[in-house]
Coordinates of C-alpha atoms and ligand atoms in Angstrom, one line a residue:
M1 CA 130.9 128.0 93.9
S2 CA 131.7 125.2 95.9
S3 CA 132.3 121.2 95.0
S4 CA 130.8 120.3 98.4
H5 CA 127.2 119.6 99.0
T6 CA 125.4 118.7 102.5
V7 CA 124.2 115.3 103.3
T8 CA 122.8 114.3 106.5
I9 CA 123.2 111.2 108.5
D10 CA 119.5 110.5 107.8
S11 CA 119.9 110.3 104.2
V12 CA 121.8 107.4 104.5
S13 CA 119.5 104.3 104.9
F14 CA 120.5 100.4 105.2
P15 CA 118.8 97.9 103.2
G16 CA 118.7 95.4 107.2
Q17 CA 116.6 98.7 108.3
P18 CA 114.0 99.4 109.9
R19 CA 115.5 96.8 112.0
R20 CA 112.5 96.4 114.1
K21 CA 110.6 94.9 110.9
L22 CA 108.5 91.9 111.6
D23 CA 110.4 89.5 109.1
A24 CA 110.5 85.4 109.1
A25 CA 113.9 84.7 111.3
A26 CA 111.8 86.8 113.9
L27 CA 108.6 84.7 114.0
W28 CA 110.5 81.8 113.8
W29 CA 112.3 82.4 116.8
L30 CA 108.9 83.2 118.5
S31 CA 107.2 80.1 117.6
D32 CA 110.3 78.4 119.4
T33 CA 107.9 79.6 122.2
A34 CA 105.2 77.3 121.3
G35 CA 107.5 74.3 121.5
A36 CA 108.2 75.0 125.1
V37 CA 104.4 75.6 126.1
L38 CA 103.8 72.4 124.4
F39 CA 106.5 70.6 126.4
A40 CA 105.6 72.3 129.5
G41 CA 102.1 71.4 129.1
C42 CA 102.8 67.6 128.6
L43 CA 104.8 67.4 131.4
S44 CA 102.9 69.3 133.6
L45 CA 99.8 67.1 132.6
L46 CA 102.0 63.7 133.2
L47 CA 103.7 64.3 136.6
G48 CA 100.2 66.4 137.8
D49 CA 97.9 63.4 136.9
W50 CA 100.1 60.8 138.0
A51 CA 100.9 62.5 141.3
A52 CA 96.9 62.8 141.6
Q53 CA 95.4 59.4 140.7
G54 CA 98.9 57.2 142.0
R55 CA 99.6 55.6 138.6
P56 CA 100.4 56.9 135.2
P57 CA 97.8 58.5 133.6
V58 CA 95.8 56.6 130.4
I59 CA 97.0 59.4 128.0
M60 CA 100.6 58.7 129.2
P61 CA 101.9 57.7 125.9
A62 CA 100.2 60.9 124.1
L63 CA 102.0 63.2 126.8
L64 CA 105.2 61.5 125.9
A65 CA 104.8 62.2 122.3
G66 CA 103.9 65.5 122.9
I67 CA 106.9 65.8 124.7
V68 CA 109.0 64.3 122.0
L69 CA 107.5 66.6 119.6
S70 CA 107.9 69.5 121.6
G71 CA 111.9 68.9 121.1
I72 CA 111.7 68.5 117.2
L73 CA 109.4 71.4 116.9
R74 CA 112.0 73.5 118.5
A75 CA 115.2 72.2 116.8
G76 CA 113.0 72.9 113.7
T77 CA 112.1 76.5 114.3
Q78 CA 115.5 77.8 115.9
G79 CA 117.4 76.0 112.3
M80 CA 114.7 77.9 110.2
A81 CA 115.4 80.9 112.3
G82 CA 119.0 80.6 111.6
L83 CA 118.4 80.0 108.4
S84 CA 116.1 82.5 107.3
G85 CA 118.1 85.6 109.4
Q86 CA 121.4 84.2 107.6
R87 CA 119.7 84.9 103.7
D88 CA 118.4 88.0 104.8
A89 CA 122.1 89.0 105.9
I90 CA 123.2 87.6 102.8
S91 CA 121.3 90.0 101.0
T92 CA 121.6 93.2 102.9
K93 CA 125.4 92.4 102.2
R94 CA 125.0 92.0 99.0
E95 CA 123.3 95.3 98.7
L96 CA 125.1 97.4 101.1
R97 CA 128.5 96.3 99.5
T98 CA 127.1 97.1 95.8
R99 CA 126.5 100.9 97.6
L100 CA 129.2 101.1 98.8
I101 CA 131.6 100.3 96.4
A102 CA 129.7 102.4 94.0
A103 CA 130.0 105.2 96.1
L104 CA 133.6 105.1 97.1
L105 CA 135.6 103.9 94.0
P106 CA 134.7 107.2 92.2
T107 CA 135.3 109.5 95.0
G108 CA 138.3 107.9 97.0
L109 CA 141.1 110.2 95.4
V110 CA 139.1 113.2 96.4
R111 CA 138.3 112.3 99.6
G112 CA 141.9 111.7 100.8
R113 CA 141.0 108.7 102.6
L114 CA 143.4 105.7 102.6
A115 CA 142.6 102.9 100.3
G116 CA 143.1 101.3 103.4
E117 CA 140.4 102.4 105.2
D118 CA 138.0 102.2 103.0
M119 CA 138.6 99.0 101.7
R120 CA 138.0 98.1 105.4
V121 CA 134.6 99.8 105.3
A122 CA 133.1 97.5 102.4
I123 CA 134.7 94.1 103.6
D124 CA 135.3 94.4 107.2
D125 CA 132.0 96.8 108.4
V126 CA 130.0 94.7 105.8
E127 CA 130.9 91.7 107.5
A128 CA 130.3 92.9 111.2
Y129 CA 126.8 93.8 110.1
E130 CA 125.8 90.3 109.6
G131 CA 125.5 89.4 113.2
L132 CA 122.9 92.3 113.4
I133 CA 120.6 91.4 110.5
A134 CA 121.2 87.7 111.1
R135 CA 121.0 87.3 114.9
F136 CA 120.2 90.1 116.6
N137 CA 117.6 91.6 114.8
P138 CA 115.0 88.6 114.7
L139 CA 115.9 87.6 118.5
K140 CA 115.3 91.2 119.9
F141 CA 111.6 91.1 118.4
A142 CA 110.9 87.6 120.2
A143 CA 113.0 88.4 123.4
V144 CA 110.6 91.2 123.7
A145 CA 107.6 89.3 122.7
S146 CA 108.1 85.6 123.7
P147 CA 108.5 87.0 127.8
L148 CA 105.1 88.5 127.2
L149 CA 103.8 85.5 125.8
I150 CA 104.5 83.3 128.7
A151 CA 104.1 85.5 131.0
L152 CA 100.5 85.4 129.6
I153 CA 100.3 81.8 129.4
V154 CA 101.5 81.3 132.8
A155 CA 99.0 83.4 134.4
F156 CA 96.4 80.8 133.4
A157 CA 98.1 78.7 135.7
S158 CA 99.5 80.8 138.6
W159 CA 99.2 84.2 138.2
V160 CA 101.7 84.8 141.4
C161 CA 104.2 83.1 139.3
A162 CA 103.4 85.3 136.1
A163 CA 103.7 88.8 138.4
I164 CA 107.3 87.3 139.9
M165 CA 108.4 86.8 136.7
L166 CA 107.0 90.2 135.3
V167 CA 108.7 91.9 138.3
T168 CA 112.3 90.7 138.2
L169 CA 111.9 92.3 134.5
V170 CA 111.9 96.3 136.2
P171 CA 115.5 96.0 137.6
F172 CA 116.9 93.6 135.1
G173 CA 115.7 96.3 132.2
V174 CA 117.5 99.2 133.9
G175 CA 120.8 97.3 134.1
M176 CA 120.7 95.9 130.8
A177 CA 120.0 99.7 129.3
F178 CA 123.3 100.7 131.2
A179 CA 125.4 98.0 129.9
G180 CA 124.0 98.6 126.5
L181 CA 124.8 102.3 126.3
A182 CA 128.5 101.5 127.8
G183 CA 128.7 98.6 125.6
K184 CA 127.9 100.8 122.3
A185 CA 130.5 103.5 122.9
E186 CA 133.3 100.7 123.4
A187 CA 132.1 99.1 120.3
E188 CA 132.3 102.6 118.4
K189 CA 136.0 102.6 119.8
Q190 CA 137.1 99.7 118.9
L191 CA 135.6 99.8 115.3
Q192 CA 137.8 103.2 115.4
A193 CA 141.3 101.6 116.4
L194 CA 140.9 98.5 113.9
S195 CA 139.9 100.9 111.1
R196 CA 143.1 102.6 112.2
M197 CA 144.9 99.3 112.0
S198 CA 143.6 98.2 108.8
G199 CA 144.4 101.7 107.2
L200 CA 147.8 102.0 108.2
F201 CA 148.8 98.5 107.5
V202 CA 147.2 98.4 104.2
D203 CA 149.4 101.9 103.1
R204 CA 152.3 100.8 104.6
V205 CA 152.4 97.7 102.8
A206 CA 151.6 99.1 99.6
T207 CA 154.7 101.7 100.3
L208 CA 156.8 98.7 101.7
P209 CA 159.5 99.5 99.0
V210 CA 159.9 103.2 100.4
V211 CA 159.9 101.8 103.8
L212 CA 163.0 99.4 103.1
A213 CA 164.8 101.9 101.1
F214 CA 164.9 104.3 103.9
G215 CA 165.4 101.8 106.3
A216 CA 162.0 102.6 108.2
E217 CA 161.3 99.0 109.1
D218 CA 161.4 99.1 112.8
R219 CA 159.4 102.7 113.1
V220 CA 157.0 101.0 110.8
T221 CA 156.6 98.2 112.7
R222 CA 156.6 100.3 115.6
Q223 CA 153.6 102.3 114.4
I224 CA 151.8 98.8 113.2
G225 CA 152.8 97.2 116.9
E226 CA 151.1 100.2 118.6
A227 CA 147.9 100.3 116.5
A228 CA 147.3 96.5 117.1
R229 CA 148.0 97.2 121.1
E230 CA 145.3 99.6 120.7
V231 CA 142.7 97.4 119.1
A232 CA 143.6 94.7 122.1
T233 CA 143.1 97.4 124.7
R234 CA 139.5 98.7 123.0
T235 CA 138.6 94.7 122.2
M236 CA 139.4 94.0 125.8
Q237 CA 137.0 97.0 127.2
V238 CA 134.2 95.4 124.8
L239 CA 134.3 92.4 126.4
R240 CA 134.3 93.6 130.1
V241 CA 131.0 95.2 129.0
A242 CA 129.7 92.0 127.6
F243 CA 130.7 90.2 130.2
L244 CA 129.2 92.7 132.9
S245 CA 125.6 92.4 130.5
S246 CA 125.7 88.9 131.0
A247 CA 126.1 89.2 134.4
V248 CA 123.1 91.4 134.9
L249 CA 121.0 88.6 133.1
E250 CA 122.1 85.4 134.3
F251 CA 121.1 86.6 138.1
F252 CA 118.2 88.0 137.6
A253 CA 117.1 84.9 135.0
A254 CA 118.6 82.7 138.3
L255 CA 116.7 85.2 140.3
S256 CA 113.2 84.8 138.5
V257 CA 113.3 80.8 138.4
A258 CA 114.3 80.5 142.0
L259 CA 111.7 83.0 143.0
V260 CA 108.9 80.7 141.2
A261 CA 110.4 77.5 142.3
V262 CA 110.5 78.7 146.1
Y263 CA 106.8 80.2 145.6
C264 CA 105.5 76.9 144.1
G265 CA 107.1 75.1 146.7
F266 CA 106.1 76.9 149.9
S267 CA 102.7 77.2 148.6
L268 CA 102.3 73.5 148.1
L269 CA 103.5 72.6 151.4
G270 CA 101.3 75.1 152.7
L271 CA 104.4 77.1 154.1
L272 CA 103.8 80.1 152.8
P273 CA 104.4 83.4 155.7
F274 CA 101.4 85.0 154.4
P275 CA 97.5 84.2 153.1
A276 CA 97.8 82.3 149.7
P277 CA 96.6 84.3 147.1
E278 CA 95.6 81.2 144.6
S279 CA 95.0 77.5 144.9
L280 CA 97.9 75.7 143.4
T281 CA 98.1 72.2 142.4
L282 CA 101.3 70.3 141.5
G283 CA 100.3 69.9 137.9
R284 CA 99.6 73.8 137.6
A285 CA 103.2 74.5 139.8
F286 CA 105.1 72.5 137.4
F287 CA 103.9 74.1 134.3
A288 CA 105.2 77.5 135.7
L289 CA 108.0 76.3 136.9
A290 CA 108.8 74.3 133.6
L291 CA 108.2 77.5 131.5
A292 CA 109.6 79.7 134.3
P293 CA 113.2 79.3 132.3
E294 CA 111.8 80.2 129.0
F295 CA 110.5 83.6 130.4
Y296 CA 114.4 84.7 130.2
L297 CA 115.5 82.6 127.0
G298 CA 114.5 84.8 124.7
M299 CA 116.6 87.6 126.5
R300 CA 119.3 85.2 126.9
R301 CA 119.5 84.7 123.1
M302 CA 119.8 88.1 122.5
A303 CA 122.3 88.8 125.1
A304 CA 124.4 86.1 123.5
G305 CA 123.8 88.1 120.3
Y306 CA 124.6 91.8 122.1
H307 CA 128.1 91.7 120.7
D308 CA 126.8 91.1 117.1
K309 CA 124.7 94.4 117.9
Q310 CA 127.3 96.2 119.3
Q311 CA 129.5 95.4 116.5
G312 CA 126.8 95.9 113.7
E313 CA 125.9 99.5 115.1
A314 CA 129.2 100.7 115.4
A315 CA 129.7 99.4 111.8
E316 CA 126.4 100.8 110.3
A317 CA 127.6 104.4 112.0
S318 CA 131.1 103.7 110.0
M319 CA 129.4 102.7 106.8
A320 CA 126.8 105.8 107.4
A321 CA 129.6 108.3 107.8
T322 CA 131.4 107.0 105.0
L323 CA 128.7 107.0 102.8
Q324 CA 127.7 110.3 103.6
Q325 CA 131.1 111.5 102.9
A326 CA 131.3 109.7 99.7
E327 CA 128.0 111.3 98.8
A328 CA 129.0 114.8 99.3
R329 CA 131.8 114.1 96.9
R330 CA 129.9 112.4 94.4
P331 CA 130.7 113.6 90.5
A332 CA 128.7 116.0 89.1
A333 CA 127.0 115.1 86.2
P334 CA 128.8 115.3 82.9
I335 CA 128.0 118.3 81.1
A336 CA 126.0 117.8 77.9
S337 CA 129.0 118.9 75.3
V338 CA 132.5 120.7 75.2
T339 CA 133.4 121.9 71.5
N340 CA 136.8 121.8 70.5
M341 CA 136.6 125.6 70.2
S342 CA 135.3 126.0 73.6
C343 CA 137.0 128.8 76.0
L344 CA 137.8 127.2 79.1
S345 CA 137.9 130.1 82.6
I346 CA 138.6 130.0 86.1
D347 CA 137.3 133.2 88.3
R348 CA 139.0 133.3 91.9
L349 CA 139.5 129.3 91.9
E350 CA 141.1 128.4 95.0
V351 CA 142.0 124.7 96.0
I352 CA 141.6 124.1 99.7
Y353 CA 143.7 121.6 101.0
A354 CA 142.7 122.5 104.6
E355 CA 141.8 126.2 106.0
D356 CA 145.4 127.1 106.4
N357 CA 146.5 125.3 103.3
R358 CA 144.9 126.7 100.3
V359 CA 146.2 127.3 96.6
G360 CA 145.3 130.5 94.7
P361 CA 142.7 132.1 94.2
Y362 CA 143.6 132.1 90.3
S363 CA 141.8 133.5 87.3
A364 CA 142.5 133.0 83.5
A365 CA 140.7 132.2 80.2
W366 CA 141.9 129.6 77.8
Q367 CA 140.6 129.7 74.3
G368 CA 140.5 126.7 71.9
P369 CA 142.1 125.1 69.8
G370 CA 145.4 126.0 70.7
L371 CA 148.4 125.5 72.9
H372 CA 148.4 127.2 76.5
A373 CA 151.2 127.0 79.3
L374 CA 150.7 127.5 83.0
T375 CA 154.1 128.3 84.6
G376 CA 155.4 129.5 87.9
P377 CA 158.0 128.3 90.4
T378 CA 157.5 125.2 92.6
G379 CA 154.7 124.9 94.8
T380 CA 152.5 128.0 93.4
G381 CA 149.8 125.3 92.8
K382 CA 149.9 124.4 89.0
S383 CA 149.1 120.7 89.6
S384 CA 146.9 121.8 92.0
L385 CA 144.9 124.1 89.5
L386 CA 144.6 121.4 87.0
H387 CA 143.2 118.9 89.5
A388 CA 140.7 121.4 90.8
L389 CA 139.9 121.3 86.8
I390 CA 139.3 117.6 86.5
G391 CA 137.2 117.3 90.1
M392 CA 140.5 115.7 91.7
A393 CA 140.9 118.3 94.5
P394 CA 139.9 117.7 97.8
A395 CA 137.5 121.4 97.8
V396 CA 137.2 124.1 95.4
Q397 CA 136.1 127.7 95.7
G398 CA 135.5 129.9 92.8
I399 CA 134.0 129.6 89.2
V400 CA 134.8 127.4 86.4
S401 CA 133.3 128.3 83.2
I402 CA 132.7 126.6 79.7
D403 CA 131.9 129.5 77.1
G404 CA 130.5 131.5 80.4
N405 CA 128.6 128.9 81.5
G406 CA 129.7 128.1 85.1
V407 CA 130.0 124.5 85.9
E408 CA 131.2 121.8 88.4
P409 CA 134.5 121.1 87.6
A410 CA 134.1 117.5 88.3
S411 CA 131.3 117.5 85.3
L412 CA 134.3 118.5 83.1
S413 CA 136.2 115.1 83.7
Q414 CA 134.4 113.4 81.0
W415 CA 135.3 115.9 78.3
V416 CA 139.1 116.3 79.5
G417 CA 142.3 114.0 78.7
W418 CA 144.4 114.1 81.6
A419 CA 147.9 113.3 81.8
G420 CA 149.2 113.7 85.4
Q421 CA 153.1 113.8 86.8
R422 CA 152.2 109.9 88.0
P423 CA 149.9 108.5 85.3
L424 CA 148.2 105.5 86.7
L425 CA 148.9 102.0 85.1
L426 CA 147.0 99.1 85.5
P427 CA 148.3 95.6 85.3
G428 CA 147.7 94.4 81.8
T429 CA 149.4 95.2 78.8
L430 CA 150.7 98.5 77.4
G431 CA 147.6 98.7 74.7
E432 CA 145.2 98.2 77.7
N433 CA 146.6 101.3 79.4
L434 CA 146.6 103.4 76.6
T435 CA 143.1 102.6 75.3
L436 CA 141.7 103.0 79.0
A437 CA 139.8 105.7 78.0
S438 CA 139.9 105.9 74.2
R439 CA 136.7 104.9 72.3
E440 CA 138.7 103.0 69.2
G441 CA 141.0 100.6 69.3
G442 CA 144.9 100.9 69.4
A443 CA 145.4 100.5 65.9
D444 CA 145.9 104.3 65.8
L445 CA 148.0 104.5 68.8
L446 CA 152.0 103.1 67.3
P447 CA 152.2 106.7 65.1
L448 CA 151.7 108.3 68.8
L449 CA 154.0 106.1 70.6
E450 CA 156.6 106.4 67.8
A451 CA 155.7 110.4 67.8
C452 CA 156.6 110.3 71.6
G453 CA 160.2 108.4 71.0
L454 CA 158.4 105.3 72.4
A455 CA 159.2 103.3 69.5
S456 CA 162.2 101.5 71.0
L457 CA 160.5 100.7 74.2
I458 CA 157.4 98.9 72.6
G459 CA 159.7 96.8 69.7
E460 CA 158.7 93.7 68.6
R461 CA 156.2 93.3 71.4
S462 CA 153.9 96.1 70.2
L463 CA 151.1 96.8 72.0
D464 CA 151.3 93.5 73.6
L465 CA 154.1 94.9 76.2
V466 CA 153.1 93.6 79.9
I467 CA 153.1 96.1 82.3
D468 CA 152.7 96.0 85.8
P469 CA 150.8 98.8 88.2
R470 CA 154.1 100.2 89.7
G471 CA 155.1 100.6 86.1
S472 CA 158.1 98.2 86.7
G473 CA 160.6 97.8 83.8
L474 CA 159.7 101.6 82.6
S475 CA 161.5 104.9 83.4
G476 CA 160.3 107.8 84.4
G477 CA 160.2 109.4 80.9
E478 CA 158.5 106.4 79.4
R479 CA 155.6 106.3 81.9
R480 CA 155.2 110.1 81.6
R481 CA 154.8 109.7 78.0
I482 CA 152.5 106.4 78.1
G483 CA 150.5 109.0 80.0
L484 CA 150.5 111.3 77.6
V485 CA 149.5 109.2 74.7
R486 CA 146.6 107.6 76.6
A487 CA 145.2 111.2 77.3
I488 CA 145.6 112.1 73.3
A489 CA 143.9 108.9 72.4
S490 CA 141.1 109.5 74.5
G491 CA 140.2 111.8 71.8
R492 CA 138.5 114.2 74.5
P493 CA 138.6 117.5 73.3
I494 CA 140.3 119.2 76.3
L495 CA 144.0 118.4 77.4
L496 CA 145.0 119.0 80.6
L497 CA 148.9 117.8 80.7
D498 CA 151.3 118.2 84.3
E499 CA 154.6 118.8 82.9
P500 CA 155.0 116.4 79.7
T501 CA 158.4 117.1 79.1
A502 CA 159.7 116.5 82.6
D503 CA 162.2 113.7 82.8
L504 CA 162.9 113.8 79.1
D505 CA 166.1 114.5 77.4
S506 CA 166.2 117.5 75.1
A507 CA 165.7 115.8 71.8
T508 CA 162.9 113.6 73.2
A509 CA 161.6 116.8 74.8
R510 CA 161.4 118.6 71.5
Q511 CA 159.8 115.4 70.0
V512 CA 157.1 115.5 72.4
I513 CA 156.5 119.3 72.4
D514 CA 155.8 119.0 68.2
L515 CA 153.6 116.5 68.8
I516 CA 151.5 118.4 71.5
T517 CA 151.6 121.4 69.2
E518 CA 150.4 119.1 66.6
I519 CA 147.6 118.0 69.0
A520 CA 146.4 121.6 69.9
R521 CA 145.8 122.3 66.2
D522 CA 142.2 121.3 67.2
R523 CA 142.2 120.8 70.7
L524 CA 142.3 123.0 73.6
V525 CA 145.4 121.9 75.1
I526 CA 146.6 123.5 79.3
A527 CA 150.2 122.4 80.1
A528 CA 151.6 122.9 83.2
T529 CA 155.3 123.4 82.8
H530 CA 158.7 124.6 83.4
D531 CA 159.8 123.9 79.9
A532 CA 161.2 127.2 78.1
G533 CA 160.7 125.3 74.9
L534 CA 157.1 124.4 75.4
V535 CA 155.9 127.8 76.6
E536 CA 157.8 129.3 73.8
R537 CA 155.1 126.9 71.5
S538 CA 152.2 128.2 73.6
A539 CA 149.5 130.7 72.5
S540 CA 149.3 132.0 75.9
V541 CA 150.9 131.7 79.0
V542 CA 149.6 131.7 82.4
T543 CA 152.4 132.2 85.2
L544 CA 151.2 131.6 88.6
S545 CA 153.0 133.5 91.7
Ligands
LIG601 N1 147.6 116.6 98.4 C1 147.7 118.1 99.3 N2 147.5 118.0 100.4 C2 147.9 119.4 101.2 N3 148.3 120.1 100.4 C3 149.0 120.0 99.1 C4 148.6 118.7 98.4 N4 149.1 118.8 97.1 C5 149.8 120.0 97.3 N5 149.7 120.8 98.1 C6 150.0 122.0 98.7 O1 149.6 122.6 97.2 C7 151.1 123.7 97.3 C8 150.9 123.7 95.6 O2 151.3 121.9 95.2 P1 151.4 122.2 93.4 O3 151.5 120.5 93.3 O4 149.4 122.1 93.0 O5 152.6 122.9 93.1 P2 153.1 123.1 91.3 O6 153.2 124.5 91.2 O7 152.5 122.1 90.7 O8 154.3 122.5 91.9 P3 155.4 121.6 90.8 O9 156.1 122.9 90.0 O10 156.7 121.4 91.9 O11 155.3 120.6 90.2 C9 152.2 123.3 97.7 O12 152.6 124.0 98.6 C10 151.6 121.4 98.1 O13 152.3 121.6 99.4

């Protein structure tokens, strides 16, 4: 049995996908072209008729009103496009964060990822995705559709001008494709560097007391400095590619307008070095010329948002990979029930930290209720084995069974009360920490705390004693006993205890052993221990070597 599953990248879909879908923002961007055509039409009619008749045309007020209206229309459509894209992005980000947090939180420990890296994915990557959804995707649709629409409309006035515009598209497309490929690779490298730096920073800050205690400030500062320099180098690379692609775009946009202008000018003056392919009037020439800059406008807008695309796609890849990793480690569905008489057994169980760092294989069987000791020299794998039984080990091979039925180790976790060597404490009161996993309130906890020798700690403040996540103000032995009481208070039929009597003086250790023995009357208790007193009281002893 293996705890890892295969999840392909294709199975991870994003709310923003498919990216080519025709959304409202894309249609708003496209309708901006209508404003441009209205402007060009009114302007060319005004100037063309004026030039032909030698006086302002009678419909001049209507044409001027049309020009003003086109400006208002364009401002309105661009504003609506921005709003609509932003709305899409907000709902996409909300959906993504919900998915990521739901997948990352329960699997963070077993994936062995730095908390800072996971946090960066759920916060920064999702944020980096915004530009792709809000701006780039809608602009991309308009960038493809609007030049074709403009070329088609211009063709009615001058098919040669339309052809000139379309011909400049070919080398432009090739240049942009190369710039795009290079840009994507650079953006991915930039995100990786950013990820490393954020992870390093958050985790070093989290371990600041240790860093200070060992005088490692200089080394850590150097490490973070190197990571920051790497981010800066990668960012410069991304910017270089972005500048290159905008240079390609601007060149062809300018070339297209220049060629249309030269053709129209020479054609009107009759100076073309070849027979005129069409008869061009001033009005038509003006119409084509006014729309020439619009031909590349959609692409220029898209290019301005190209950095959004690079960032968004790199973030998408990073989120997909993280989700894939988390999906592969999704906790197994809990098994229906475990009775307190259950027999828990392992067969050739191996914990795999790396190919060359394996613990086991070990086989054993524990019958409940009863107390069972797991012993063996330091480093033989007692903690690893217990971690494997609650699905906290990175990868596991072998068989875990309850009453002879093979189960996923992680599916046991709902039935297991766990007290590790460094119990996790959350900010809040002692009572809140102790009742984390219990169904009942804290009323029954005081006798348990007293039985563990914690009466003097709780004193008058009782369960309202405030503790912080680092457990400041608590000794190692106190923290360990809080973890033990929490596991017992969970009421779960199986208790896995990792060195419950370490850090305790012999009198307190005896109290704790008495309590564990009492509890083991109606539960299956497995305790990893070096304590001869605890081993003595155990119904069975499994010794790892
Ligand atoms: N997170 C980890 N990553 C890589 N290797 C690990 C990890 N945790 C434990 N190991 C390795 O697994 C082996 C067993 O460690 P484990 O803590 O399970 O031993 P133990 O018997 O509980 O030791 P002790 O009695 O000191 O608590 C050790 O060689 C240790 O280096």
